[in-house]
Short mmCIF file of C-alpha atoms in Angstrom, two decimals:
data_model
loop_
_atom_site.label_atom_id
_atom_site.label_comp_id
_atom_site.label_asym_id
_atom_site.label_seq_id
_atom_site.Cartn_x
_atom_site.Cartn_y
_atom_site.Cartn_z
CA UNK A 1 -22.14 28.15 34.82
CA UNK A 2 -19.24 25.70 33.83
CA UNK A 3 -15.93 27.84 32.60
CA UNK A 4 -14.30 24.22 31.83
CA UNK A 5 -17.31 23.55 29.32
CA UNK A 6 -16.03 26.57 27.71
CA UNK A 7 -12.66 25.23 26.75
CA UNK A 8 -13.76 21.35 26.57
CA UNK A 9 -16.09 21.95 23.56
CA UNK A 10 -14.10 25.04 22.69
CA UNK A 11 -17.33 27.57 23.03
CA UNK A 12 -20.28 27.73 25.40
CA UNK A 13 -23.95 29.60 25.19
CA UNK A 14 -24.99 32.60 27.78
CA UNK A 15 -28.51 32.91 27.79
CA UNK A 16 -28.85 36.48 29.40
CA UNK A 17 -31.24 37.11 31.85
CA UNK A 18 -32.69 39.42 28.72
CA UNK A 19 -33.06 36.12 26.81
CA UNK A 20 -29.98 36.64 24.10
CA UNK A 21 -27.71 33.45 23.42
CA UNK A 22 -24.18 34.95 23.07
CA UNK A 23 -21.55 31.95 21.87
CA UNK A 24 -18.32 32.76 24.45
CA UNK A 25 -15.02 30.92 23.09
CA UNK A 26 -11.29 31.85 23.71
CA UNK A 27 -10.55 33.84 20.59
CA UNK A 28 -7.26 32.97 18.58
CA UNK A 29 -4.65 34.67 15.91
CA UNK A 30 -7.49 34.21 13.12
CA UNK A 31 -9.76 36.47 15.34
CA UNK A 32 -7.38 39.15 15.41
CA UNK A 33 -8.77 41.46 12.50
CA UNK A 34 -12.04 41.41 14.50
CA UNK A 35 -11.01 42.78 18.04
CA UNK A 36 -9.24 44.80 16.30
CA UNK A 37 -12.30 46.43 13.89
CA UNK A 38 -14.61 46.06 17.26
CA UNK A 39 -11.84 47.91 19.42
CA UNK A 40 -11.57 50.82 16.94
CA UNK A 41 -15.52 50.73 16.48
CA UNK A 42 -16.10 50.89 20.29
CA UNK A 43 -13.40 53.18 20.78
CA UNK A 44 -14.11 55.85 18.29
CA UNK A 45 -18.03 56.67 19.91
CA UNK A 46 -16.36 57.04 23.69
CA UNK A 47 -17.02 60.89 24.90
CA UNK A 48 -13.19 60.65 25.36
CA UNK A 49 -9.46 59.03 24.37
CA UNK A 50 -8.33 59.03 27.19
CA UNK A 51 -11.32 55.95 28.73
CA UNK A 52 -9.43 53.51 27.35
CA UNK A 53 -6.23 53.04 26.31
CA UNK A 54 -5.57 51.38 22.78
CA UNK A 55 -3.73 47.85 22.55
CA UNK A 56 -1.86 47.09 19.46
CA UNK A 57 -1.70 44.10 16.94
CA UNK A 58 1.72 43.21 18.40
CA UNK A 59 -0.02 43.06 21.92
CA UNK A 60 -2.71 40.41 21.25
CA UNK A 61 -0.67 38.35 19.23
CA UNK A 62 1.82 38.12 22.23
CA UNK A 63 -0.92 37.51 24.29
CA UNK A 64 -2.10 34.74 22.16
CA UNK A 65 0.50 32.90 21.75
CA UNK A 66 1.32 32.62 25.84
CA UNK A 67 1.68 35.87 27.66
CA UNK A 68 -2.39 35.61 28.11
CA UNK A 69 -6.05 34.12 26.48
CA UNK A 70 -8.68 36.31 25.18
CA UNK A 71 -11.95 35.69 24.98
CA UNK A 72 -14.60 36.85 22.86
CA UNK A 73 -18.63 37.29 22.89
CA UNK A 74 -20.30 36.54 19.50
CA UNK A 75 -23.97 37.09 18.50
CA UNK A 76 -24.89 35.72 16.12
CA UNK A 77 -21.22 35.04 14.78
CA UNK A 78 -20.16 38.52 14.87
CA UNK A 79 -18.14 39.93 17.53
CA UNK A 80 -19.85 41.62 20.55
CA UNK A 81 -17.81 41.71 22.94
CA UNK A 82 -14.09 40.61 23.72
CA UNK A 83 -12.16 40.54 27.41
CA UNK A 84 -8.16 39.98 27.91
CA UNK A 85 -6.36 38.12 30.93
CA UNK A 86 -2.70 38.67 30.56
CA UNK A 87 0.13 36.93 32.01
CA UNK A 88 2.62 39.69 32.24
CA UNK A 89 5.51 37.39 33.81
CA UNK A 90 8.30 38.94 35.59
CA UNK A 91 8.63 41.97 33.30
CA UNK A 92 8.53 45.98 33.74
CA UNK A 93 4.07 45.59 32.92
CA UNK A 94 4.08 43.76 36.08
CA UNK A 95 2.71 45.55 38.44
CA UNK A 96 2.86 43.88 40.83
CA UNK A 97 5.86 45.43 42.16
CA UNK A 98 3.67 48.58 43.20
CA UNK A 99 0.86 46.45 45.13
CA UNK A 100 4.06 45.05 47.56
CA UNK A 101 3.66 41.37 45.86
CA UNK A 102 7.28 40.00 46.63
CA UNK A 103 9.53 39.46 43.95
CA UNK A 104 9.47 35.26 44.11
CA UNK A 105 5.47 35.70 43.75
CA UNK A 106 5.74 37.96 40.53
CA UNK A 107 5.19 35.22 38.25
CA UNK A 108 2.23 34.62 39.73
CA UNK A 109 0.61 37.71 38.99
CA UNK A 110 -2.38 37.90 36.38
CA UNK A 111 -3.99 41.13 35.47
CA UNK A 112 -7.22 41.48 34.11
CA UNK A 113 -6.72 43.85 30.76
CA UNK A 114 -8.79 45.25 28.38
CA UNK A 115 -12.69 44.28 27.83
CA UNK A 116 -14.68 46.17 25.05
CA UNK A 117 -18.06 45.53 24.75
CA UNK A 118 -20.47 46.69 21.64
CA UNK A 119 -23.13 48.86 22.91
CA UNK A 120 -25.84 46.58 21.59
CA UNK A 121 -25.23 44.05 24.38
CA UNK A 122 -23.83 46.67 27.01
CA UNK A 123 -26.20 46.24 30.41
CA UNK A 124 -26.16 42.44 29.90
CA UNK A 125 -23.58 41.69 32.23
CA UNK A 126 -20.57 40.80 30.13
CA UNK A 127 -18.31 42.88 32.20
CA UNK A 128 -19.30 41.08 35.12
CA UNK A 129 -18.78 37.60 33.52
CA UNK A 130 -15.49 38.07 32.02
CA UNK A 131 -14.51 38.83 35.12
CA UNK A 132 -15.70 35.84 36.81
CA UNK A 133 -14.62 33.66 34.11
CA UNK A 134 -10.74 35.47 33.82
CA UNK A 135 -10.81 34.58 37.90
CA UNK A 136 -11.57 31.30 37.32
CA UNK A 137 -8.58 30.45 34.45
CA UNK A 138 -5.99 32.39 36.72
CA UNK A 139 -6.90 30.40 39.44
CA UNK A 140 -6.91 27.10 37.34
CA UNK A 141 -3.64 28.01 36.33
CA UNK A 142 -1.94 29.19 39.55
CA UNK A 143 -1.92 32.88 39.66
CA UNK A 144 -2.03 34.40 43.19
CA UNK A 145 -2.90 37.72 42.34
CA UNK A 146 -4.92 39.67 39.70
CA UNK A 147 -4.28 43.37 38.78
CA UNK A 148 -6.45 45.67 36.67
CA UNK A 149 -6.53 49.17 35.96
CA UNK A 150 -9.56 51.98 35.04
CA UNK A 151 -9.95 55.36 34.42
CA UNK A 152 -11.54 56.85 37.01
CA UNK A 153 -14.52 58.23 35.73
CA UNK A 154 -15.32 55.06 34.32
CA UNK A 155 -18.16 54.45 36.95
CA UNK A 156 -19.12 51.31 35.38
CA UNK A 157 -15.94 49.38 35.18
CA UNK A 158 -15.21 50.63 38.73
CA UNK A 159 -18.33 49.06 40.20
CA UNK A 160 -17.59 45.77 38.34
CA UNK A 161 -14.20 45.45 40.09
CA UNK A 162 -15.46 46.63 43.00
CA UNK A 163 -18.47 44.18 43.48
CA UNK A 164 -15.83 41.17 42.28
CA UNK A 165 -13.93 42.31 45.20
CA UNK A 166 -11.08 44.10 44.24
CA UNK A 167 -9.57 46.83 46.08
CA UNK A 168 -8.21 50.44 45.01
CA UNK A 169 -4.49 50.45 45.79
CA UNK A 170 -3.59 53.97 44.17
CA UNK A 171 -3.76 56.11 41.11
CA UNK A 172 -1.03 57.19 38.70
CA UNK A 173 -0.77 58.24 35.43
CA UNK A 174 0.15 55.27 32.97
CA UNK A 175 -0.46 54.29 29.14
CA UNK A 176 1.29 57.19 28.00
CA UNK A 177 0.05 59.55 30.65
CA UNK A 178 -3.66 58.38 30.96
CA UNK A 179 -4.89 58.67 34.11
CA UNK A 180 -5.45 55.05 36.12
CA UNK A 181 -6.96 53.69 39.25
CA UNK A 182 -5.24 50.22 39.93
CA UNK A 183 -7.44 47.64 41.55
CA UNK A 184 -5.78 44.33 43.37
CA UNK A 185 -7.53 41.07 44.70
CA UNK A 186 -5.29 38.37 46.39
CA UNK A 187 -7.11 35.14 44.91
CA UNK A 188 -5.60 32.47 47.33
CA UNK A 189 -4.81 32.74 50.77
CA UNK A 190 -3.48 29.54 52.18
CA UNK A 191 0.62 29.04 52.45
CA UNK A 192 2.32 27.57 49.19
CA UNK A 193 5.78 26.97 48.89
CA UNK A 194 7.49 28.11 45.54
#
């Protein structure tokens, strides 16, 4: 699949291996009242609060407008499914501090956030393709490093990080006290200079 078609012509079709055409596009400030409606939708039918941890309007408008991109699965033109990739900068979210990423490569640091995905299109393989494609734009844009955190008894999630090839660096409470594994992949290896 070509991520740059994605942002060329501003959306692009996945035809699942189940045969559904979801339109992908980076979602924008005028998409806001719908990852919000699907976040609260998904998140009131988890077995438990603590899964996930709840991101505020403030937090995906910042993203938005520069700290990240969102992107959003839509079938037929409702919201499915939406995934974040946030630039946290050289700021106290960074945590790349913890994973021993030296302080001049902070800014280079990408963390893949929050993905919700409606239960009508869960087992497709969203999770699995917002990864790839939040991989891809880091890279495009010069991130070193992507971070992402999970509860740990969220089996599914954990196998989708692991099988993109992250790796468990520890586990601490965080959002408030919710418990968190935090995954790491180094994303390029070769000497650069900054």
């Amino acid at each position: 699949m070509d991520f740059n078609s994605c942002f060329k012509r501003r959306a692009l079709t996945l035809l699942t291996k189940e045969g559904q055409q979801l339109e992908i596009r980076r979602l924008s400030h005028l998409d806001l009242q719908e990852i919000q409606a699907l976040m609260l939708d998904v998140i009131s039918r988890l077995p438990f609060q603590d899964l996930f941890a709840m991101d505020d309007e403030d937090y995906f408008l910042e993203i938005i407008n520069g700290k990240g991109e969102v992107y959003g699965a839509f079938n037929k033109g409702e919201l499915v499914a939406y995934s974040v990739l946030a630039f946290p900068g050289v700021s106290e979210s960074n945590l790349g501090t913890e994973f021993g990423v030296p302080e001049k490569e902070l800014p280079y640091v990408a963390v893949l956030d929050s993905t919700i995905v409606q239960e009508s299109v869960r087992g497709l393989g969203l999770q699995r393709f917002f990864h790839e494609l939040r991989e891809k734009r880091a890279k495009e844009k010069g991130y070193l490093y992507l971070y992402s955190t999970v509860h740990p008894e969220n089996r599914a999630s954990i196998n989708n990080l692991e099988a993109a090839g992250f790796t468990l660096q520890f586990t601490r409470p965080m959002y408030g006290g919710k418990n968190r594994h935090c995954y790491s992949k180094r994303l390029i290896w070769q000497h650069q200079t900054f």
